């Protein structure tokens, strides 16, 4: 399948084509990659399985984005002016509002990472070269959105009740990664011997590989926002995994790899790897201590319902 040329980009509402610039296709993956979540604080009790993370808020790491441009000028003077205009605009005080592929982001200049003036048109008095810059996004814009125009391959993964197919996302086979037994916490020791009366498991970090399809870029951007909205929820996510046979409590940490392309007809495809932390691995039992809160009466003791079950609450 042949790839299409990139759409135009604007910086503070100005089309970069007026500066003789064209955004390189190599920038697409950087532009669409999902942000990384800041590490959540957590308690790691020695006597309990897994960890107890504080998921009451969601904060994001700064996202570094690399963009590549083709730079042209009808004369060498115009070429040089276009070069200066781009860098002076990007490095101006404050953040720039940059839009491309239907996605708008507020970015600040980091540095010019590469520059090649080229010599293709020097004999004709014209200029052509390439320039690469890196920019930072301090906080991603995330708002409530629901998925639409997904795919039909369903039943493998779901997040908070939404099948990932609703977003146009399908999963690779990850049985080995998901079902691999978690590590064990170091038992208590007095310096001479270990207390092996209680054995508990560590939490589990998993990397899941997905492919992503959309009929149009608009569909992809909408479903990207819908996915981000789910990943940015406080508390744990309800992550359904078919190979586990049920739903596990997890939270998103980062997108470790992302590669996107635009194909003939305007279809968009991507492959990505997402990392999740599972605080307590619930589909294995290595012992440990389960801690509950129950209703207790000073005279009657533990309170039970009409069926004789002790009343337990979260």
mmCIF file of N, CA and C in Angstrom, residues 21-76:
data_model
loop_
_atom_site.group_PDB
_atom_site.id
_atom_site.type_symbol
_atom_site.label_atom_id
_atom_site.label_comp_id
_atom_site.label_asym_id
_atom_site.label_seq_id
_atom_site.Cartn_x
_atom_site.Cartn_y
_atom_site.Cartn_z
ATOM 1 N N UNK A 21 7.686 25.285 4.036
ATOM 2 C CA UNK A 21 7.900 24.094 4.854
ATOM 3 C C UNK A 21 6.858 23.024 4.576
ATOM 4 N N UNK A 22 7.260 21.782 4.721
ATOM 5 C CA UNK A 22 6.361 20.642 4.636
ATOM 6 C C UNK A 22 6.740 19.684 5.759
ATOM 7 N N UNK A 23 5.742 19.223 6.494
ATOM 8 C CA UNK A 23 5.999 18.279 7.576
ATOM 9 C C UNK A 23 6.323 16.908 7.000
ATOM 10 N N UNK A 24 7.404 16.319 7.457
ATOM 11 C CA UNK A 24 7.818 15.010 6.967
ATOM 12 C C UNK A 24 6.911 13.914 7.503
ATOM 13 N N UNK A 25 6.697 12.868 6.690
ATOM 14 C CA UNK A 25 5.895 11.727 7.133
ATOM 15 C C UNK A 25 6.491 11.058 8.367
ATOM 16 N N UNK A 26 7.797 11.186 8.546
ATOM 17 C CA UNK A 26 8.448 10.578 9.701
ATOM 18 C C UNK A 26 8.014 11.163 11.030
ATOM 19 N N UNK A 27 7.282 12.287 10.996
ATOM 20 C CA UNK A 27 6.829 12.928 12.225
ATOM 21 C C UNK A 27 5.499 12.375 12.729
ATOM 22 N N UNK A 28 4.808 11.590 11.904
ATOM 23 C CA UNK A 28 3.467 11.142 12.252
ATOM 24 C C UNK A 28 3.435 10.347 13.552
ATOM 25 N N UNK A 29 4.352 9.399 13.703
ATOM 26 C CA UNK A 29 4.350 8.547 14.895
ATOM 27 C C UNK A 29 4.618 9.363 16.155
ATOM 28 N N UNK A 30 5.559 10.293 16.074
ATOM 29 C CA UNK A 30 5.866 11.153 17.224
ATOM 30 C C UNK A 30 4.647 11.991 17.598
ATOM 31 N N UNK A 31 3.919 12.445 16.586
ATOM 32 C CA UNK A 31 2.783 13.345 16.822
ATOM 33 C C UNK A 31 1.620 12.628 17.500
ATOM 34 N N UNK A 32 1.417 11.348 17.175
ATOM 35 C CA UNK A 32 0.239 10.625 17.655
ATOM 36 C C UNK A 32 0.506 9.730 18.862
ATOM 37 N N UNK A 33 1.749 9.545 19.239
ATOM 38 C CA UNK A 33 2.077 8.655 20.353
ATOM 39 C C UNK A 33 1.409 9.118 21.644
ATOM 40 N N UNK A 34 0.988 8.160 22.462
ATOM 41 C CA UNK A 34 0.303 8.469 23.711
ATOM 42 C C UNK A 34 1.301 8.917 24.781
ATOM 43 N N UNK A 35 0.885 9.810 25.681
ATOM 44 C CA UNK A 35 1.802 10.332 26.708
ATOM 45 C C UNK A 35 2.085 9.310 27.808
ATOM 46 N N UNK A 36 3.098 9.624 28.605
ATOM 47 C CA UNK A 36 3.508 8.775 29.720
ATOM 48 C C UNK A 36 2.958 9.336 31.025
ATOM 49 N N UNK A 37 2.434 8.462 31.850
ATOM 50 C CA UNK A 37 1.916 8.871 33.157
ATOM 51 C C UNK A 37 3.061 8.980 34.163
ATOM 52 N N UNK A 38 2.962 9.962 35.055
ATOM 53 C CA UNK A 38 3.936 10.052 36.133
ATOM 54 C C UNK A 38 3.775 8.852 37.062
ATOM 55 N N UNK A 39 4.886 8.419 37.649
ATOM 56 C CA UNK A 39 4.865 7.261 38.530
ATOM 57 C C UNK A 39 3.984 7.528 39.745
ATOM 58 N N UNK A 40 3.075 6.613 40.017
ATOM 59 C CA UNK A 40 2.175 6.753 41.165
ATOM 60 C C UNK A 40 2.895 6.345 42.448
ATOM 61 N N UNK A 41 2.670 7.095 43.526
ATOM 62 C CA UNK A 41 3.176 6.689 44.838
ATOM 63 C C UNK A 41 2.430 5.441 45.295
ATOM 64 N N UNK A 42 3.105 4.615 46.076
ATOM 65 C CA UNK A 42 2.431 3.404 46.545
ATOM 66 C C UNK A 42 3.072 2.898 47.838
ATOM 67 N N UNK A 43 2.269 2.138 48.589
ATOM 68 C CA UNK A 43 2.769 1.380 49.742
ATOM 69 C C UNK A 43 3.033 -0.046 49.298
ATOM 70 N N UNK A 44 4.092 -0.602 49.829
ATOM 71 C CA UNK A 44 4.468 -1.973 49.491
ATOM 72 C C UNK A 44 4.590 -2.761 50.797
ATOM 73 N N UNK A 45 3.446 -3.256 51.282
ATOM 74 C CA UNK A 45 3.421 -3.955 52.560
ATOM 75 C C UNK A 45 4.064 -5.320 52.425
ATOM 76 N N UNK A 46 4.966 -5.630 53.356
ATOM 77 C CA UNK A 46 5.702 -6.892 53.284
ATOM 78 C C UNK A 46 4.805 -8.103 53.486
ATOM 79 N N UNK A 47 3.694 -7.926 54.221
ATOM 80 C CA UNK A 47 2.839 -9.074 54.543
ATOM 81 C C UNK A 47 1.662 -9.242 53.583
ATOM 82 N N UNK A 48 1.544 -8.370 52.579
ATOM 83 C CA UNK A 48 0.398 -8.431 51.666
ATOM 84 C C UNK A 48 0.870 -8.569 50.224
ATOM 85 N N UNK A 49 0.057 -9.239 49.419
ATOM 86 C CA UNK A 49 0.379 -9.374 48.005
ATOM 87 C C UNK A 49 0.364 -8.013 47.316
ATOM 88 N N UNK A 50 1.289 -7.818 46.388
ATOM 89 C CA UNK A 50 1.281 -6.644 45.530
ATOM 90 C C UNK A 50 1.580 -5.334 46.232
ATOM 91 N N UNK A 51 1.055 -4.258 45.653
ATOM 92 C CA UNK A 51 1.266 -2.909 46.168
ATOM 93 C C UNK A 51 -0.077 -2.223 46.362
ATOM 94 N N UNK A 52 -0.047 -1.126 47.097
ATOM 95 C CA UNK A 52 -1.238 -0.303 47.336
ATOM 96 C C UNK A 52 -0.960 1.091 46.782
ATOM 97 N N UNK A 53 -1.266 1.325 45.493
ATOM 98 C CA UNK A 53 -0.911 2.612 44.876
ATOM 99 C C UNK A 53 -1.923 3.699 45.204
ATOM 100 N N UNK A 54 -1.443 4.941 45.191
ATOM 101 C CA UNK A 54 -2.326 6.096 45.327
ATOM 102 C C UNK A 54 -2.726 6.531 43.920
ATOM 103 N N UNK A 55 -3.937 6.206 43.534
ATOM 104 C CA UNK A 55 -4.434 6.506 42.190
ATOM 105 C C UNK A 55 -5.540 7.555 42.233
ATOM 106 N N UNK A 56 -5.505 8.395 43.277
ATOM 107 C CA UNK A 56 -6.549 9.405 43.433
ATOM 108 C C UNK A 56 -6.410 10.539 42.431
ATOM 109 N N UNK A 57 -5.234 10.706 41.856
ATOM 110 C CA UNK A 57 -5.009 11.709 40.819
ATOM 111 C C UNK A 57 -4.192 11.088 39.691
ATOM 112 N N UNK A 58 -4.282 11.683 38.520
ATOM 113 C CA UNK A 58 -3.485 11.251 37.368
ATOM 114 C C UNK A 58 -2.683 12.443 36.874
ATOM 115 N N UNK A 59 -1.373 12.310 36.865
ATOM 116 C CA UNK A 59 -0.492 13.357 36.363
ATOM 117 C C UNK A 59 0.365 12.774 35.254
ATOM 118 N N UNK A 60 0.779 13.656 34.322
ATOM 119 C CA UNK A 60 1.492 13.199 33.134
ATOM 120 C C UNK A 60 2.896 13.781 33.075
ATOM 121 N N UNK A 61 3.807 12.989 32.552
ATOM 122 C CA UNK A 61 5.159 13.477 32.285
ATOM 123 C C UNK A 61 5.127 14.450 31.110
ATOM 124 N N UNK A 62 6.098 15.357 31.075
ATOM 125 C CA UNK A 62 6.257 16.166 29.869
ATOM 126 C C UNK A 62 6.520 15.236 28.679
ATOM 127 N N UNK A 63 5.905 15.553 27.555
ATOM 128 C CA UNK A 63 6.093 14.741 26.353
ATOM 129 C C UNK A 63 7.038 15.463 25.401
ATOM 130 N N UNK A 64 8.114 14.790 25.037
ATOM 131 C CA UNK A 64 9.059 15.347 24.068
ATOM 132 C C UNK A 64 8.685 14.844 22.684
ATOM 133 N N UNK A 65 8.496 15.774 21.760
ATOM 134 C CA UNK A 65 8.028 15.444 20.417
ATOM 135 C C UNK A 65 9.067 15.919 19.397
ATOM 136 N N UNK A 66 9.495 15.022 18.537
ATOM 137 C CA UNK A 66 10.431 15.378 17.481
ATOM 138 C C UNK A 66 9.713 15.541 16.151
ATOM 139 N N UNK A 67 9.913 16.684 15.502
ATOM 140 C CA UNK A 67 9.283 16.956 14.207
ATOM 141 C C UNK A 67 10.359 17.205 13.157
ATOM 142 N N UNK A 68 10.106 16.700 11.951
ATOM 143 C CA UNK A 68 11.033 16.868 10.836
ATOM 144 C C UNK A 68 10.326 17.621 9.708
ATOM 145 N N UNK A 69 11.042 18.551 9.111
ATOM 146 C CA UNK A 69 10.466 19.375 8.049
ATOM 147 C C UNK A 69 11.362 19.356 6.816
ATOM 148 N N UNK A 70 10.724 19.458 5.652
ATOM 149 C CA UNK A 70 11.423 19.768 4.406
ATOM 150 C C UNK A 70 11.311 21.279 4.214
ATOM 151 N N UNK A 71 12.442 21.925 3.972
ATOM 152 C CA UNK A 71 12.497 23.388 3.865
ATOM 153 C C UNK A 71 12.904 23.772 2.445
ATOM 154 N N UNK A 72 12.119 24.684 1.825
ATOM 155 C CA UNK A 72 12.393 25.099 0.456
ATOM 156 C C UNK A 72 12.352 26.617 0.329
ATOM 157 N N UNK A 73 12.958 27.104 -0.745
ATOM 158 C CA UNK A 73 12.916 28.516 -1.095
ATOM 159 C C UNK A 73 13.159 28.684 -2.573
ATOM 160 N N UNK A 74 12.438 29.613 -3.215
ATOM 161 C CA UNK A 74 12.619 29.821 -4.656
ATOM 162 C C UNK A 74 13.960 30.461 -4.952
ATOM 163 N N UNK A 75 14.532 31.140 -3.970
ATOM 164 C CA UNK A 75 15.892 31.684 -4.048
ATOM 165 C C UNK A 75 16.608 31.322 -2.757
ATOM 166 N N UNK A 76 17.929 31.442 -2.761
ATOM 167 C CA UNK A 76 18.678 31.156 -1.546
ATOM 168 C C UNK A 76 18.326 32.155 -0.448
#
